[in-house]
CSV table of C-alpha atoms in Angstrom, one decimal:
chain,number,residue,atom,x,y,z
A,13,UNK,CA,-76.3,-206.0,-85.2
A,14,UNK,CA,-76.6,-206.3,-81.2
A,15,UNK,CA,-73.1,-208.3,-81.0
A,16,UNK,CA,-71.7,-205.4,-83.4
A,17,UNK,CA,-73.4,-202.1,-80.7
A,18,UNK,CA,-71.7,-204.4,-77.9
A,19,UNK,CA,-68.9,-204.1,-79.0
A,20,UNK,CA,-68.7,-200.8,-79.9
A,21,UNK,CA,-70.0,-200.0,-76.4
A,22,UNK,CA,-67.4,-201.9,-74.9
A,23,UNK,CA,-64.6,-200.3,-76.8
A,24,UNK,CA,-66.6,-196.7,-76.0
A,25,UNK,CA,-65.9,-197.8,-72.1
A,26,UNK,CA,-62.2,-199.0,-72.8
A,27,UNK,CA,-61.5,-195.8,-74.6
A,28,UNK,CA,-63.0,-193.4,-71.5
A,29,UNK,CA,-61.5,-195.5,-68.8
A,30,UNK,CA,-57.9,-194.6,-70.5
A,31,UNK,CA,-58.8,-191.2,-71.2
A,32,UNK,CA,-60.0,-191.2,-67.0
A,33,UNK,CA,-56.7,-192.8,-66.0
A,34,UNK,CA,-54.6,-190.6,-67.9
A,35,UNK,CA,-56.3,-187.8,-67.3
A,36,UNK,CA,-56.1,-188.6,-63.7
A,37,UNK,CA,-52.2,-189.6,-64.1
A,38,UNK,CA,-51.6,-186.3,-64.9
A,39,UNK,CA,-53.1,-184.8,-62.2
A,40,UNK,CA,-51.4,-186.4,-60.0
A,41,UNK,CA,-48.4,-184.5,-61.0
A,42,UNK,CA,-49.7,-181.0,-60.2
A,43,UNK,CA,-51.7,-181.9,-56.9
A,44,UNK,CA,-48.4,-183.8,-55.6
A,45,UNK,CA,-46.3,-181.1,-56.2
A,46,UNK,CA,-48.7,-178.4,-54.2
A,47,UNK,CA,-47.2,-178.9,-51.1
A,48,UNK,CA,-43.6,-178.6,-52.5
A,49,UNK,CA,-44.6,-175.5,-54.2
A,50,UNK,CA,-46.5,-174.0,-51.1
A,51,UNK,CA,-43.6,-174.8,-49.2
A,52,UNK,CA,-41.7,-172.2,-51.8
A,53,UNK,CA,-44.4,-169.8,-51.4
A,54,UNK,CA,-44.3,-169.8,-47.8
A,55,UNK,CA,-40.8,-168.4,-47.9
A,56,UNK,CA,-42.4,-164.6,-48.3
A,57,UNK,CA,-46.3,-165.2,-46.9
A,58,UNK,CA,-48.8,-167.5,-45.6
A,59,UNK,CA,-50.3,-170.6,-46.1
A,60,UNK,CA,-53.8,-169.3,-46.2
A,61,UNK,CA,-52.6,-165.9,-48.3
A,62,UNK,CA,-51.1,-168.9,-50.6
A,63,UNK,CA,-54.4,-170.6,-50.9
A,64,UNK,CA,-56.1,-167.2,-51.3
A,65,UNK,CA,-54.1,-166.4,-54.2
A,66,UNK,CA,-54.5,-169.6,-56.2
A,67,UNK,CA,-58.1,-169.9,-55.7
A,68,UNK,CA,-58.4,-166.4,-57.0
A,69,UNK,CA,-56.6,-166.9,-60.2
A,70,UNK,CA,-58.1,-169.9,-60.5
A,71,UNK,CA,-61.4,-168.5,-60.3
A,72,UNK,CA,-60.2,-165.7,-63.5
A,73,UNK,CA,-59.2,-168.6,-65.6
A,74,UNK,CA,-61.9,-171.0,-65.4
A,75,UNK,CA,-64.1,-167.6,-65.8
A,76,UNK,CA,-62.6,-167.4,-69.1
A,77,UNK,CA,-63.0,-170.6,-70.1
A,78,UNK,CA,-66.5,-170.7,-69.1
A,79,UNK,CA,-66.9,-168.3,-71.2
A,80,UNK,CA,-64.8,-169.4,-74.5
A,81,UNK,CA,-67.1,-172.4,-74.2
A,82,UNK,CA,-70.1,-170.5,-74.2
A,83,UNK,CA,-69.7,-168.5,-77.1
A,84,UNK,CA,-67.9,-171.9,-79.3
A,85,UNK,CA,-69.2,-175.1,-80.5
A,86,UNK,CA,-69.4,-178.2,-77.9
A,87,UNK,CA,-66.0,-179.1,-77.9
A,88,UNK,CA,-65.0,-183.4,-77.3
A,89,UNK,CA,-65.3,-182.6,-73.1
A,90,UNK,CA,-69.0,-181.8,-73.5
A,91,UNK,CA,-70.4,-183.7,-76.5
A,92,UNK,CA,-72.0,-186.0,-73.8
A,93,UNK,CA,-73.7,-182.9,-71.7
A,94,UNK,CA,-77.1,-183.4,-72.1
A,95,UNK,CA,-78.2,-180.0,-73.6
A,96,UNK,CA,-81.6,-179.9,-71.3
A,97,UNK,CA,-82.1,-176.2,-69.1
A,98,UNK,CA,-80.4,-176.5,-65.7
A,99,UNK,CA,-82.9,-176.8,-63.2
A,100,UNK,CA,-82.7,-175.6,-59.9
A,101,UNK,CA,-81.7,-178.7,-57.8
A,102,UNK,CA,-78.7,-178.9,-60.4
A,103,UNK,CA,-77.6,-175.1,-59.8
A,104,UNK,CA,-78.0,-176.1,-56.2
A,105,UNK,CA,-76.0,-178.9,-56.7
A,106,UNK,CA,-73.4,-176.8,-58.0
A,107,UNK,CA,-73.2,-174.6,-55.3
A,108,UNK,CA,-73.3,-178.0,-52.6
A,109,UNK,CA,-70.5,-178.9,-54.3
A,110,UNK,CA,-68.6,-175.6,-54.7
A,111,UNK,CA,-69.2,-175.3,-50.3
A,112,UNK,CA,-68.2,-179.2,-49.9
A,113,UNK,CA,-64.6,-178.3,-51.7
A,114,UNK,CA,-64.1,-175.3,-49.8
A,115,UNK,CA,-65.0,-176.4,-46.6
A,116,UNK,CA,-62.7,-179.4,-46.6
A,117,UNK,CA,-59.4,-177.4,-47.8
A,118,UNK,CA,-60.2,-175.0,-44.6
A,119,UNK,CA,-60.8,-177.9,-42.4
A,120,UNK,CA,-57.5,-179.5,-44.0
A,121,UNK,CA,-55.5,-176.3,-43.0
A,122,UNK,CA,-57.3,-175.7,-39.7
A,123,UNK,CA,-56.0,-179.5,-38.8
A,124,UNK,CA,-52.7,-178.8,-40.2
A,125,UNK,CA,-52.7,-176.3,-37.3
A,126,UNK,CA,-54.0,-178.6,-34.6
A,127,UNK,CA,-52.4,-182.3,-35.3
A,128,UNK,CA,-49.3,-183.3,-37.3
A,129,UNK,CA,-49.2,-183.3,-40.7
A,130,UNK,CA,-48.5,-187.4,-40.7
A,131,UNK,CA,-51.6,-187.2,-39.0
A,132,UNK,CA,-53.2,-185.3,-41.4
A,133,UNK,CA,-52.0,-187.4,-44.3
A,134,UNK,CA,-53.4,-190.5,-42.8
A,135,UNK,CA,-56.6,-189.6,-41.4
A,136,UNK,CA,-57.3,-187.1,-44.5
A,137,UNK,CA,-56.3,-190.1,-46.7
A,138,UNK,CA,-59.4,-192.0,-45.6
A,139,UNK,CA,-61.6,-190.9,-48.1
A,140,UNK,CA,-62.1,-194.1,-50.5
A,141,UNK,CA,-63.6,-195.8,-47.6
A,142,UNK,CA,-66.3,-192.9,-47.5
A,143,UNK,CA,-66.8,-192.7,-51.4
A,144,UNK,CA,-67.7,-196.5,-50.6
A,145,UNK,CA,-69.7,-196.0,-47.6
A,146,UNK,CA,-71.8,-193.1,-49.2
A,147,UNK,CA,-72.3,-194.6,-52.4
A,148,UNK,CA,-73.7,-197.7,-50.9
A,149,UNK,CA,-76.0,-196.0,-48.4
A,150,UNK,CA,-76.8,-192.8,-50.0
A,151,UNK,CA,-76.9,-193.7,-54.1
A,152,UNK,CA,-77.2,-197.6,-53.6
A,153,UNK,CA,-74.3,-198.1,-56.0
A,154,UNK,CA,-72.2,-201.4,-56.0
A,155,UNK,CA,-68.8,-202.1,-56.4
A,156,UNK,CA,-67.4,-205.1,-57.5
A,157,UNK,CA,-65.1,-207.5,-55.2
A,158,UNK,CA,-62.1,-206.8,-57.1
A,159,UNK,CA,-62.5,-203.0,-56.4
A,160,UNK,CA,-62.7,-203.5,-53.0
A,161,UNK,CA,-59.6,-205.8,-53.0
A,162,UNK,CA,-57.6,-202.5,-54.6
A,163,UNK,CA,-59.2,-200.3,-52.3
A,164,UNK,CA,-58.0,-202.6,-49.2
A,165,UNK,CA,-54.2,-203.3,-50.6
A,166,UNK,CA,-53.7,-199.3,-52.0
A,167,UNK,CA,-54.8,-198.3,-48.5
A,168,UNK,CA,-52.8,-200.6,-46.4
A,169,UNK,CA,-50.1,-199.4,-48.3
A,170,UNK,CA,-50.7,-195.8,-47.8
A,171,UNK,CA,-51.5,-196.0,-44.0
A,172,UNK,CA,-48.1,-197.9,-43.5
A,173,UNK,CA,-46.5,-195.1,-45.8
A,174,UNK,CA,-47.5,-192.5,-43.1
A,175,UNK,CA,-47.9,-194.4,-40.0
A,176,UNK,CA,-44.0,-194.3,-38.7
A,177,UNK,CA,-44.7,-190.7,-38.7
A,178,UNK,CA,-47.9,-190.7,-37.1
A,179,UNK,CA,-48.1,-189.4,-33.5
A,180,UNK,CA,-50.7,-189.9,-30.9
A,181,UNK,CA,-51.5,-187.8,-28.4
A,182,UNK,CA,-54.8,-186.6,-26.5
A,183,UNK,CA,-53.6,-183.1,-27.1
A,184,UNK,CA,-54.0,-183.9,-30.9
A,185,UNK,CA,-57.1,-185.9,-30.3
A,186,UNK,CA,-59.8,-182.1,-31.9
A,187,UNK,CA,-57.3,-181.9,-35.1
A,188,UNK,CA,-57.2,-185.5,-35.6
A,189,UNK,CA,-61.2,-185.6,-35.7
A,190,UNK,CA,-60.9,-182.6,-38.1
A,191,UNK,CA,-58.6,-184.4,-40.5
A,192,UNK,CA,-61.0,-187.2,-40.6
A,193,UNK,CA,-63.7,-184.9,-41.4
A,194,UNK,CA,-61.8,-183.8,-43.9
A,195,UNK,CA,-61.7,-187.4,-46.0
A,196,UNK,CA,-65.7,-187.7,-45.2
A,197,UNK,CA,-65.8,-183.6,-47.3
A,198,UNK,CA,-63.2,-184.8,-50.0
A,199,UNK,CA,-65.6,-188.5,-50.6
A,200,UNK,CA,-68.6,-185.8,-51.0
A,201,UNK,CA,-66.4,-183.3,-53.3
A,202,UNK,CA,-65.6,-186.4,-55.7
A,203,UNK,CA,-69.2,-187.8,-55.4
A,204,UNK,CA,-70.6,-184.6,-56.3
A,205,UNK,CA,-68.1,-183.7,-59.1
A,206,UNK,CA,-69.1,-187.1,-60.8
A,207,UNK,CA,-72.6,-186.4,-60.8
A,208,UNK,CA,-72.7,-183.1,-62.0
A,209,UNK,CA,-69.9,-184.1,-64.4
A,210,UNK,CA,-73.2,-185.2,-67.2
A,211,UNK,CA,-74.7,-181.3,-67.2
A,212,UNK,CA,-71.4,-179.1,-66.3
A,213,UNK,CA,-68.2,-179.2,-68.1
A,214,UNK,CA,-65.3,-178.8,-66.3
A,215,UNK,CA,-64.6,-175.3,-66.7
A,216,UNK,CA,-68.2,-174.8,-64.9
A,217,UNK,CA,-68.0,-176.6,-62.0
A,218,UNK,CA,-64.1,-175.2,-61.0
A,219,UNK,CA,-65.1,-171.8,-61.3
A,220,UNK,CA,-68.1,-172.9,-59.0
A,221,UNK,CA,-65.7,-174.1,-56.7
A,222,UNK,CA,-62.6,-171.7,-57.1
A,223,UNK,CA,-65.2,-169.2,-56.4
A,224,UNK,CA,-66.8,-170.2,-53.4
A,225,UNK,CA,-63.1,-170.9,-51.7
A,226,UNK,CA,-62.2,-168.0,-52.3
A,227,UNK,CA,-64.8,-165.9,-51.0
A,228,UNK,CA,-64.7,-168.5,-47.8
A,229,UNK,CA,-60.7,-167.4,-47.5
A,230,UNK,CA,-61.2,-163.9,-48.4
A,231,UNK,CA,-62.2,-162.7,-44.1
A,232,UNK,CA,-60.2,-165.2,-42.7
A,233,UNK,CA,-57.1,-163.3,-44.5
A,234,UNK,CA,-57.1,-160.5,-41.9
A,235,UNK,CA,-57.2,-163.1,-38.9
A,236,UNK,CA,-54.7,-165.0,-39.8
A,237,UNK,CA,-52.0,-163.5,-42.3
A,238,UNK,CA,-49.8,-160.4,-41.5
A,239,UNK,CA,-48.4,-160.5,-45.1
A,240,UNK,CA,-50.6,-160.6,-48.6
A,241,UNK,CA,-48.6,-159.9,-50.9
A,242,UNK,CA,-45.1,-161.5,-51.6
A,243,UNK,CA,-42.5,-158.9,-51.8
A,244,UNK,CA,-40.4,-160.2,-54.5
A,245,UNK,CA,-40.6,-161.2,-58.4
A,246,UNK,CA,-39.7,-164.7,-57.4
A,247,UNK,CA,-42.4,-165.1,-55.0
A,248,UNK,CA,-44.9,-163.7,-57.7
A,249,UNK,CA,-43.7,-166.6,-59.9
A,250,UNK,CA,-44.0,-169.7,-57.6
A,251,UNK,CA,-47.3,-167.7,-56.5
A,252,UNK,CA,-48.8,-167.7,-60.2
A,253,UNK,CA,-47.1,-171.1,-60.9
A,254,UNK,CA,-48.3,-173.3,-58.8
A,255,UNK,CA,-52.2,-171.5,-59.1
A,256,UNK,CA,-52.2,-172.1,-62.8
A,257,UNK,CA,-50.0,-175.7,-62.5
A,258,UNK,CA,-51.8,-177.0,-59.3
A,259,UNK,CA,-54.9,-175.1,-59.1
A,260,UNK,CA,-55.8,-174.9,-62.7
A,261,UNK,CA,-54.3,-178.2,-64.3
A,262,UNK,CA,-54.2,-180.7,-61.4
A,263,UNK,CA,-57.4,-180.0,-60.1
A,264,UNK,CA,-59.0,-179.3,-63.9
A,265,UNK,CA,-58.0,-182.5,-64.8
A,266,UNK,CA,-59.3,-184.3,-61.8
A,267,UNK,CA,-62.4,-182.9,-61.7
A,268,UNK,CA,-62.6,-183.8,-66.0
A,269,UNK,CA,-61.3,-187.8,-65.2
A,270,UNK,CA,-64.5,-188.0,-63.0
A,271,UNK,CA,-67.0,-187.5,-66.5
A,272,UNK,CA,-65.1,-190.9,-67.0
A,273,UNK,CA,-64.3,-193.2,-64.0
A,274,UNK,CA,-65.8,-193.8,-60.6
A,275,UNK,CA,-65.3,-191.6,-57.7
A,276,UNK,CA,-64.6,-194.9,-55.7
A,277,UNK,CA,-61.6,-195.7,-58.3
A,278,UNK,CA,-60.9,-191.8,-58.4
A,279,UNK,CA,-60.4,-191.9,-54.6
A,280,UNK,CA,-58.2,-195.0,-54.1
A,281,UNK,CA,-55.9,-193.7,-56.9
A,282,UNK,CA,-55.4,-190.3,-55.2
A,283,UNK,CA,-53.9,-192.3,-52.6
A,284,UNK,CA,-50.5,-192.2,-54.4
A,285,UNK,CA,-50.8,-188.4,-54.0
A,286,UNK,CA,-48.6,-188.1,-50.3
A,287,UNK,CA,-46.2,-191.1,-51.6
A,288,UNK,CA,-45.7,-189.0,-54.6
A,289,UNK,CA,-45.6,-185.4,-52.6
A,290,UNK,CA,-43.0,-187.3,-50.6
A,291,UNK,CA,-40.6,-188.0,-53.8
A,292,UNK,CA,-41.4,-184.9,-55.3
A,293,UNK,CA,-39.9,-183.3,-51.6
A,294,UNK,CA,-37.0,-185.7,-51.9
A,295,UNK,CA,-36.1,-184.5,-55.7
A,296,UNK,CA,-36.6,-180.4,-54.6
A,297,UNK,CA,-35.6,-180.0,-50.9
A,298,UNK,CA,-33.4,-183.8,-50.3
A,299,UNK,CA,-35.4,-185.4,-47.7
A,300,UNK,CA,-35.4,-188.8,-47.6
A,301,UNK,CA,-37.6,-191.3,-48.8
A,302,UNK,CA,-37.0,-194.8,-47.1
A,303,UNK,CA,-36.4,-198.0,-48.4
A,304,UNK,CA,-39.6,-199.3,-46.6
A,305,UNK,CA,-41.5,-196.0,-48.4
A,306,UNK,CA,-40.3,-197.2,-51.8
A,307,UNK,CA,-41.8,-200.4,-51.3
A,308,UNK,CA,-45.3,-198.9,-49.9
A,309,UNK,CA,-45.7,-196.9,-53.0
A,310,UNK,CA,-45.4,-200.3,-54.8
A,311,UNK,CA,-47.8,-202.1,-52.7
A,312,UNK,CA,-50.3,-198.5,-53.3
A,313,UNK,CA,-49.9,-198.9,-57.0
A,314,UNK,CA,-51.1,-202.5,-56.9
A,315,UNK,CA,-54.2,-201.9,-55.5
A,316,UNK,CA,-54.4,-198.8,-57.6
A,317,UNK,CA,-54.4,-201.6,-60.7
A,318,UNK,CA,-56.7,-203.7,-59.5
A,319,UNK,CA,-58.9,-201.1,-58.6
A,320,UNK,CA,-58.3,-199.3,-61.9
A,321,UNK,CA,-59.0,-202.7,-64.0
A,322,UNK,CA,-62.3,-203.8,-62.0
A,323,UNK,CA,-65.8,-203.5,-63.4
A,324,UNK,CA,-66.4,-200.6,-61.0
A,325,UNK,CA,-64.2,-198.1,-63.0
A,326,UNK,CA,-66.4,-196.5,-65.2
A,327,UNK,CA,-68.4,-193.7,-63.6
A,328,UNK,CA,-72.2,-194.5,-63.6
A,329,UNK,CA,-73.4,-191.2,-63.6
């Protein structure tokens, strides 16, 4: 009977660390493309205006979700939700976690601003090595050696991606430190998505966070933008596009792979997402991807195996 409920378990943990991969797979489609399709949106107003307007009608969708899912049965995404009353640490979890993603996509665009967007890449990229720093100090979790061996390989590979483009300069020195703030506020976004992932579904915790960006956007607007509004039907489209493709999918289904893999693993996958913005750039606006890029992505999606197949995978929360 035991060998029989072992088995089942470890089939239960198979079947979620697929689900979690593809899930996360897909994502990477969406969240790659973002730039790309800011880039489009730029064309008539603002990067901020941009973010402004996808966080917005992100925050109307995952309102209406939220509640579709309160007034239906538990549907397969929250049959493990624990169906206890919310306390108040987890509502104030919810909200920690709502400021955390905020505050790193304005400290992402403020470094854009400050330091070159190789830089940014790079230093932004760092996260993984925070999820592993924080989750050893702060929540005592382990990972296992062969984690830590895809972690290493996936981001060598996506450091030498970006470095040739990297410049240094003492002039770049603020947004630099700002980027890498950025990757120690994008570790905490993932580590507190997974752990809220077992009480919130993911319709919940992205109108937590759509929400909260876009009240944190909402007085910068007038500082920073001339321009709200695009001024033609095409700029409408790429505007609502690229909220409900990036915003709503991409981001919905990263923040749903975490009910079922690692942060740590979640991290060092999301490490293909410049190499991929990259060939998504090079497919919509013909710049280049070198020879020595193709064979960085390769080394990036080693370590994202061996990470991905370790016994650290499966989120613990």
């Amino acid at each position: 009977m035991n060998v029989k409920l072992q088995s089942l378990e470890h089939s239960w943990s198979k079947a979620a660390i697929f689900i979690g991969t593809a899930s996360l797979f897909f994502a990477l489609i969406p969240i790659s493309l973002a730039p790309s399709l800011v880039k489009l949106c730029e064309q008539e107003i603002g990067a901020n205006a941009v973010a402004f307007h996808r966080n917005w009608i992100g925050t109307i969708i995952f309102a209406l979700l939220s509640a579709i899912e309160t007034f239906q049965k538990p549907n397969s995404d929250d049959r493990s939700l624990e169906k206890k009353p919310f306390t108040k640490w987890e509502w104030g979890l919810l909200l920690v976690m709502g400021t955390t993603g905020a505050t790193y996509f304005l400290l992402w665009v403020w470094s854009v601003t400050k330091t070159s967007i190789a830089n940014v890449a790079l230093l932004s990229n760092l996260n993984p090595l925070f999820v592993g720093l924080l989750g050893y100090f702060l929540l005592g979790r382990r990972f296992d050696q062969k984690f830590f061996m895809g972690m290493a390989i996936a981001l060598v590979g996506a450091i030498a991606f970006e470095f040739n483009k990297v410049q240094l300069g003492s002039d770049q020195i603020f947004g630099d430190g700002l980027a890498l703030l950025t990757a120690i506020f994008i570790a905490t976004y993932l580590m507190l998505v997974e752990r809220l992932r077992n009480r919130f579904t993911t319709a919940n915790i992205m109108l937590c966070r759509c929400g909260i960006t876009t009240l944190f956007i909402l007085p910068i607007l007038p500082l920073t933008e001339d321009r709200l509004l695009p001024y033609s039907g095409m700029g409408w489209f790429f505007i609502i596009f690229q909220a409900l493709f990036c915003q709503v999918l991409g981001q919905g289904l990263l923040a749903y792979s975490l009910s079922k893999l690692s942060s740590g693993v979640v991290a060092v996958t999301l490490l293909l997402e410049p190499v991929l913005a990259s060939i998504f750039a090079w497919f919509i606006f013909s710049e280049q991807v070198s020879l020595f890029g193709w064979m960085t992505f390769a080394v990036v999606l080693f370590g994202i195996y061996l990470a991905q197949t370790s016994q650290s995978a499966e989120s613990e929360i």
